[in-house]
PDB file of C-alpha atoms and ligand atoms in Angstrom:
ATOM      1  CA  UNK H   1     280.143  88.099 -13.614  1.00  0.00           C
ATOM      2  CA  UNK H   2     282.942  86.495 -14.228  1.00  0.00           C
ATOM      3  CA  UNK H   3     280.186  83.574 -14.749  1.00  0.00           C
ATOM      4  CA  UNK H   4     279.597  83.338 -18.106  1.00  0.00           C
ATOM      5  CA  UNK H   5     276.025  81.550 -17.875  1.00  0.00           C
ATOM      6  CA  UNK H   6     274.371  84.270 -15.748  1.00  0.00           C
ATOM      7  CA  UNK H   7     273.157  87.703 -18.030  1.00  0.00           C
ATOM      8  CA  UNK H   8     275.354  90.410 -16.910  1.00  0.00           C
ATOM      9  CA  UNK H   9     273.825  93.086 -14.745  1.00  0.00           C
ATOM     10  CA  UNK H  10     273.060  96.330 -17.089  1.00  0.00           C
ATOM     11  CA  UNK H  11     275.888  97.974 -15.439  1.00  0.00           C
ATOM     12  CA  UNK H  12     278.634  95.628 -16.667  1.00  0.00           C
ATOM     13  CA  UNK H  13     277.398  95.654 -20.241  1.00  0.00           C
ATOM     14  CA  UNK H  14     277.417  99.323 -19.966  1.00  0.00           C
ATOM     15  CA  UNK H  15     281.315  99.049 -18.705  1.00  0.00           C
ATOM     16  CA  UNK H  16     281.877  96.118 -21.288  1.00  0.00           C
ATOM     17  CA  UNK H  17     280.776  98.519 -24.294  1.00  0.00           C
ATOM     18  CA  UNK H  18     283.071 100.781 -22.757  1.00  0.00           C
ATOM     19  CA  UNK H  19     286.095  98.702 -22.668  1.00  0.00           C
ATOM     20  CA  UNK H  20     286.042  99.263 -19.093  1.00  0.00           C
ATOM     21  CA  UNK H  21     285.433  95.570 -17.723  1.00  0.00           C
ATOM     22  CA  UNK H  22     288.381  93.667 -16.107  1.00  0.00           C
ATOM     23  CA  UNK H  23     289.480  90.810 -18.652  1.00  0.00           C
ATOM     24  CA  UNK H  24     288.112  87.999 -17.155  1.00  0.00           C
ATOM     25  CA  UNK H  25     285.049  89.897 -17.012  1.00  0.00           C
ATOM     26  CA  UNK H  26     285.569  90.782 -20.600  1.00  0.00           C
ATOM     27  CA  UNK H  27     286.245  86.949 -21.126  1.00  0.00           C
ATOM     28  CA  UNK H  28     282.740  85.988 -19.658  1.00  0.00           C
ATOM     29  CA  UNK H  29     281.060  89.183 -21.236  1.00  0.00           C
ATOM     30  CA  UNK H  30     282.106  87.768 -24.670  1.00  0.00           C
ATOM     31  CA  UNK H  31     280.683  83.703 -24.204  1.00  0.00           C
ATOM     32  CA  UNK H  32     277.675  84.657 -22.608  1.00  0.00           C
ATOM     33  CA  UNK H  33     276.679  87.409 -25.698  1.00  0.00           C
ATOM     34  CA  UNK H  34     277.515  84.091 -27.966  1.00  0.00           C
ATOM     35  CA  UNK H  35     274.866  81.883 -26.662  1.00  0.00           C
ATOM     36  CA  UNK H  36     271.804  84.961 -25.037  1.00  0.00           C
ATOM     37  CA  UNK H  37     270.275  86.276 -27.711  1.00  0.00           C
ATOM     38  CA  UNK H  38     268.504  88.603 -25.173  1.00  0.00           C
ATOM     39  CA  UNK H  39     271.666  90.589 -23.685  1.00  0.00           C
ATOM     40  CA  UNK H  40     273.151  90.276 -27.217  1.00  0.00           C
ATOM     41  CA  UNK H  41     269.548  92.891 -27.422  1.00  0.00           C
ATOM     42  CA  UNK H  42     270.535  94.573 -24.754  1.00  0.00           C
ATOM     43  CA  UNK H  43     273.793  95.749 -25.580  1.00  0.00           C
ATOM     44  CA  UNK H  44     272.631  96.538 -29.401  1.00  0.00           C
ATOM     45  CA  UNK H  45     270.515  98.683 -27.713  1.00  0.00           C
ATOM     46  CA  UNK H  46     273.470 100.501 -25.448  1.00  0.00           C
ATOM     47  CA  UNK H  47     275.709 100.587 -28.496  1.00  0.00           C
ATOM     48  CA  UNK H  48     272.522 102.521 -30.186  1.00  0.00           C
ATOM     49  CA  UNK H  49     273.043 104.880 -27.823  1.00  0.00           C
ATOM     50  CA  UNK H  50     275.149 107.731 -30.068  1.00  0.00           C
ATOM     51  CA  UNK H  51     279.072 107.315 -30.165  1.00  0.00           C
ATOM     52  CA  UNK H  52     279.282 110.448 -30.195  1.00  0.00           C
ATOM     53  CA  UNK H  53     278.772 110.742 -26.409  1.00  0.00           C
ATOM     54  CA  UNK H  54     280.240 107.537 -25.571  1.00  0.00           C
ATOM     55  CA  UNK H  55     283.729 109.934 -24.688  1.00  0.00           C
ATOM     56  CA  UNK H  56     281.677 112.252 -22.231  1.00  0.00           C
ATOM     57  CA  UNK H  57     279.762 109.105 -20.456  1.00  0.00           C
ATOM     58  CA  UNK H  58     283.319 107.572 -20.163  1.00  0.00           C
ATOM     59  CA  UNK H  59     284.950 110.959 -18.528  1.00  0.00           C
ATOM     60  CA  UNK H  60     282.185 110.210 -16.255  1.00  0.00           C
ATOM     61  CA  UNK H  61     280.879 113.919 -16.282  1.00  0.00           C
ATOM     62  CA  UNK H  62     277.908 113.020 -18.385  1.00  0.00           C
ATOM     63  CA  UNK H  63     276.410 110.505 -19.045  1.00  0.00           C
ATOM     64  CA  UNK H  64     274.725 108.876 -22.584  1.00  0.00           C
ATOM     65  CA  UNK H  65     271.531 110.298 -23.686  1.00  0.00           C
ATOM     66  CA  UNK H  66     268.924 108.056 -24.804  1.00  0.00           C
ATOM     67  CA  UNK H  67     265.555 107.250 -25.964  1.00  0.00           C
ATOM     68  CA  UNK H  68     262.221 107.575 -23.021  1.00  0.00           C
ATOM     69  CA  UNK H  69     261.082 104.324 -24.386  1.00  0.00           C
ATOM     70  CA  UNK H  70     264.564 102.805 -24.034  1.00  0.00           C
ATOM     71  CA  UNK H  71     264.550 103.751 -20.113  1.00  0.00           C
ATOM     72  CA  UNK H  72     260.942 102.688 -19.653  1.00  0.00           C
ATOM     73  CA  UNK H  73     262.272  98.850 -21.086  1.00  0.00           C
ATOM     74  CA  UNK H  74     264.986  99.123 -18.546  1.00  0.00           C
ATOM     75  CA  UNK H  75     262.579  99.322 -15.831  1.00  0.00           C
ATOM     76  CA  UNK H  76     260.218  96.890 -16.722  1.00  0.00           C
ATOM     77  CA  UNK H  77     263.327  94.248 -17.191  1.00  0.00           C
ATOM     78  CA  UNK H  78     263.587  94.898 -13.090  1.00  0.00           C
ATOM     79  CA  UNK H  79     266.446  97.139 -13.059  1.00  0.00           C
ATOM     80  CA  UNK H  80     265.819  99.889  -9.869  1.00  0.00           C
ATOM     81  CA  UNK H  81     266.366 103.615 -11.864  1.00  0.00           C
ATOM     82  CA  UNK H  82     266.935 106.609  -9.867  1.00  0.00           C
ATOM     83  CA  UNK H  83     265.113 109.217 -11.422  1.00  0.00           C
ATOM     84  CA  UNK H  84     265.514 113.155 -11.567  1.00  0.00           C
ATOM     85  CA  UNK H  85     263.387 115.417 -13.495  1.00  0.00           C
ATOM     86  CA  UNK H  86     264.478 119.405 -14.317  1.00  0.00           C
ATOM     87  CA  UNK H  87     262.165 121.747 -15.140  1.00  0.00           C
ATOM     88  CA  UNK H  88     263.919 123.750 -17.692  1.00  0.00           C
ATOM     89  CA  UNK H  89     266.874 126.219 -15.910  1.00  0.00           C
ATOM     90  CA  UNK H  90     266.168 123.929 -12.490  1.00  0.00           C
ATOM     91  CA  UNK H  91     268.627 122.405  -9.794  1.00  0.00           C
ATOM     92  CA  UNK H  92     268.511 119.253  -7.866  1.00  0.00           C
ATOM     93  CA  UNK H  93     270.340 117.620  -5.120  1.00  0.00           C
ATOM     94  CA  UNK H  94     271.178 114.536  -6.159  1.00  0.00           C
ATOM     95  CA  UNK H  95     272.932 111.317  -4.761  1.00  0.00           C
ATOM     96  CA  UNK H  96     272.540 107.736  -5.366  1.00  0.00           C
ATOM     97  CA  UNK H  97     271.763 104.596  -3.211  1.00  0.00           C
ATOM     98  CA  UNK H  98     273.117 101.310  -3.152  1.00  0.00           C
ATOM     99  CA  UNK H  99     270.284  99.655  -4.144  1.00  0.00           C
ATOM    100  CA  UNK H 100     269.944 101.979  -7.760  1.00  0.00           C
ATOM    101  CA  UNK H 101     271.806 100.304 -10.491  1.00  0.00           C
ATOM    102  CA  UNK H 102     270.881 103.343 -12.727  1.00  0.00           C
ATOM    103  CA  UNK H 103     270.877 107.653 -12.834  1.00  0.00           C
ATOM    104  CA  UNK H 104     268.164 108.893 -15.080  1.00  0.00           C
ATOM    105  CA  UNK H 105     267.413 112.404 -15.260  1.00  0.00           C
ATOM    106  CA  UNK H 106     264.895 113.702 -17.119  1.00  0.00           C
ATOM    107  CA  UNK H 107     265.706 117.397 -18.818  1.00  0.00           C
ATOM    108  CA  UNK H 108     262.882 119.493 -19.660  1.00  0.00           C
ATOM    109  CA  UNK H 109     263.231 121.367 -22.554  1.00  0.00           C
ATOM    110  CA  UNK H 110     261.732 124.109 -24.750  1.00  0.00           C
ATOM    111  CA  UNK H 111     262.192 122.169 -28.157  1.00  0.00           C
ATOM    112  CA  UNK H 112     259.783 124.258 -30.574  1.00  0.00           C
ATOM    113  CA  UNK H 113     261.214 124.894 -33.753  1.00  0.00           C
ATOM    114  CA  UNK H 114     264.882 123.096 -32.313  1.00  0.00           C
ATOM    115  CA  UNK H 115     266.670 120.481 -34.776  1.00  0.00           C
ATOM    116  CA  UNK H 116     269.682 119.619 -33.233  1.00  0.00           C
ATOM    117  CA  UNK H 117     270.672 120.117 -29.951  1.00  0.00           C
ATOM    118  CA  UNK H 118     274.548 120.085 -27.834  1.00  0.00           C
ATOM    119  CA  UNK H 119     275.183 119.394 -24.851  1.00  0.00           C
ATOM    120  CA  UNK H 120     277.600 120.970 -22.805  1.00  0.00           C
ATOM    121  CA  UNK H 121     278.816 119.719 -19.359  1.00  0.00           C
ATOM    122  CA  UNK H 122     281.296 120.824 -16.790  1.00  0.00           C
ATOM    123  CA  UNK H 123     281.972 119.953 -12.724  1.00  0.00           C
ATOM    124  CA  UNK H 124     283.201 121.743 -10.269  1.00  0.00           C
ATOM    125  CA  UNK H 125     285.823 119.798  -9.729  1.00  0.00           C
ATOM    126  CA  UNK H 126     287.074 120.709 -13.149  1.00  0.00           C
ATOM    127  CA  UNK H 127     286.386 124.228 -13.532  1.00  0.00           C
ATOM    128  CA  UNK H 128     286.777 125.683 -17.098  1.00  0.00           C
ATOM    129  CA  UNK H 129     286.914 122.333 -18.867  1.00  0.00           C
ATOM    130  CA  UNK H 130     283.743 121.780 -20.446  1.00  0.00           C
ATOM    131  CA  UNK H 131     282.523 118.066 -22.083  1.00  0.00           C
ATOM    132  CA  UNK H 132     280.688 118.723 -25.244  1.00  0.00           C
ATOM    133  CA  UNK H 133     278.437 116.211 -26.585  1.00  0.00           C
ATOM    134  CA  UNK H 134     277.064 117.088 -30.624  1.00  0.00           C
ATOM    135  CA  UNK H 135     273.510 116.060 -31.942  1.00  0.00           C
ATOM    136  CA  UNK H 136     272.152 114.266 -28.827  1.00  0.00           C
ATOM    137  CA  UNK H 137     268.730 112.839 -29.430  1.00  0.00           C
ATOM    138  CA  UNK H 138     265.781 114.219 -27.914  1.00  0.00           C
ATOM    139  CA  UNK H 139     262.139 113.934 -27.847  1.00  0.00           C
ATOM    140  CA  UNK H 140     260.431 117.101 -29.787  1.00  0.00           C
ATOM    141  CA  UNK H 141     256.860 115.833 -28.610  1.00  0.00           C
ATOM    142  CA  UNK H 142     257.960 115.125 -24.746  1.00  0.00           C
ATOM    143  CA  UNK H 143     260.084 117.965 -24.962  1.00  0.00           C
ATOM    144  CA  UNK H 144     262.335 116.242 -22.756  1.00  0.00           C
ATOM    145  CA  UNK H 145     266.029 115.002 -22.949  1.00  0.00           C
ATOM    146  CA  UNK H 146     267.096 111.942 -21.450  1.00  0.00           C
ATOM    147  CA  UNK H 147     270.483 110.990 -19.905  1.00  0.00           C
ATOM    148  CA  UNK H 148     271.878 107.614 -17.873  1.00  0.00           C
ATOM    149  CA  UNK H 149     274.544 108.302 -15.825  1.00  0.00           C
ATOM    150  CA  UNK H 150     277.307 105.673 -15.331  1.00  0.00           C
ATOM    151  CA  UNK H 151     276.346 104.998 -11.522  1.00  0.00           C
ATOM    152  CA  UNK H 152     279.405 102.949 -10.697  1.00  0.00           C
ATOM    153  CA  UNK H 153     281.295 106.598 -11.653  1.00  0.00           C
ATOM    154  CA  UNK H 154     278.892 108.220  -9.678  1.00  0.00           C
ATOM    155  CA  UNK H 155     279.024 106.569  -6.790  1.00  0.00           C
ATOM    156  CA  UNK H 156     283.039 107.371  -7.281  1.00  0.00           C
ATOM    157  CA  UNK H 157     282.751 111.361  -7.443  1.00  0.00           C
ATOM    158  CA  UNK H 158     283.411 113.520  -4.712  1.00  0.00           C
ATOM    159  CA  UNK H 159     280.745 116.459  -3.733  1.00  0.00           C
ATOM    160  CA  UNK H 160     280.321 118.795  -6.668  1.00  0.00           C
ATOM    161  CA  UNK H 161     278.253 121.331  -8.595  1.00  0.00           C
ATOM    162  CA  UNK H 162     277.592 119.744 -12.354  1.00  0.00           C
ATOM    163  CA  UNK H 163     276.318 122.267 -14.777  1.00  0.00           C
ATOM    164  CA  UNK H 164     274.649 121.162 -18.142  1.00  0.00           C
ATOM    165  CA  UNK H 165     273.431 123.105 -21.002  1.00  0.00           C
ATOM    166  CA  UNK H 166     271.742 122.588 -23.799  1.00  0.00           C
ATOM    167  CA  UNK H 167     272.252 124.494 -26.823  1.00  0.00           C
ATOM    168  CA  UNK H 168     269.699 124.902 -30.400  1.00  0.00           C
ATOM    169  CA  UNK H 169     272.438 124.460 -32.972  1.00  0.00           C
ATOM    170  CA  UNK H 170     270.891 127.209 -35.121  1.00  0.00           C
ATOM    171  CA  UNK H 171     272.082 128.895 -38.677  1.00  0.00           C
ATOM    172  CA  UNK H 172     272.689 131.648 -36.740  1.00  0.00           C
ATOM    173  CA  UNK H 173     274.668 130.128 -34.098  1.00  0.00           C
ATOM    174  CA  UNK H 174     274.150 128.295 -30.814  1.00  0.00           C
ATOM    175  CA  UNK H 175     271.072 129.268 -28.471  1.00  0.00           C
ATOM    176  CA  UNK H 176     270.976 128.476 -24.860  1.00  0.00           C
ATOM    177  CA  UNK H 177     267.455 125.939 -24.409  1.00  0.00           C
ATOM    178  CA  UNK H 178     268.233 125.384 -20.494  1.00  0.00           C
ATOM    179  CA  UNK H 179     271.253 125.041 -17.722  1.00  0.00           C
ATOM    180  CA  UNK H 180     270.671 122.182 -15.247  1.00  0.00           C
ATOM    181  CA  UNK H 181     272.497 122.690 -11.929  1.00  0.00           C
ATOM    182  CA  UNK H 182     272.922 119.128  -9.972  1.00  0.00           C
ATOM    183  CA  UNK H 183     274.630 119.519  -6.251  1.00  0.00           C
ATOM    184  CA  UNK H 184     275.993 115.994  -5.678  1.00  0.00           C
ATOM    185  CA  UNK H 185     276.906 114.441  -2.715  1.00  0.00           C
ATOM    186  CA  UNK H 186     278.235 110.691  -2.728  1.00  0.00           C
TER     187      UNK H 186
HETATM  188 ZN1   ZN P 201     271.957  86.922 -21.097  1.00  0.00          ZN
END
């Protein structure tokens, strides 16, 4: 991109959906999706991804939380995944290469019983001000939750400690599932 007859790499649909692009790359975003049929796919598929999370993933804390099967497609269409899997309360030290064009970690969570789960995210670099995503989809069999990470945004952060929790959404109020600790360096 800006050259409208080559698909757009995963990442600059991801920032087109976001009205993040540049406007020439906007420009070229908009006449290739007219004549590919297969990235017109690809971004139904992104905007599928909930809205509801779409202002978290753009704050660039976290991150949009998807589908197992929809990361599994993104691999086999050739696109190099970084992946991270939690056990449930677990920490990681995390950091991306060059070469990754997506973050994928892979939450593992107690989900027995659970209908709708939060997600609630805050950095170090923002202490107090926590990112709250509502009703994110997750597996019940897998028991797992899935989140992309905007790597371009990524790659941007300084060090930090990023906290995540995810909370049952019960009739008797939240429960705490699992907190996820990620120590990032760039
Ligand atoms: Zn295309």
């Amino acid at each position: 991109m800006p050259n409208a007859s080559e698909h757009p790499a995963i990442a600059t649909l991801l920032d087109y959906w976001l009205h993040d692009s540049d406007a020439a790359t906007t420009d070229a975003v908009d006449e290739h999706l007219m004549v590919c049929d297969k990235c017109g796919r690809r971004l139904d598929e992104i905007a599928a991804l909930s809205d509801a999370v779409r202002d978290a993933f753009r704050a660039g804390v976290v991150a949009a939380v998807t589908s197992g099967p929809f990361v599994q497609h993104l691999a086999a269409e050739g696109l190099k995944l970084r992946v991270y899997r939690l056990e449930t309360n677990g920490s990681v030290n995390c950091s991306v290469a060059p070469e990754d064009d997506l973050l994928v970690t892979r939450l593992q969570v107690p989900t027995a019983g659970v209908t709708r789960i939060d997600m609630l995210a805050e950095s170090s670099t923002e202490p107090g001000v926590q990112h709250r995503a509502e009703d994110i989809p997750f597996d019940p069999d897998s028991g797992e939750v899935v989140v992309i990470e905007n790597i371009a945004r990524v790659r941007a952060q300084p060090a930090q400690t990023l906290q995540v929790t995810l909370l049952a959404m019960e009739q008797s109020g939240p429960r705490q599932l699992g907190r996820y600790t990620f120590h990032h360096r760039p």
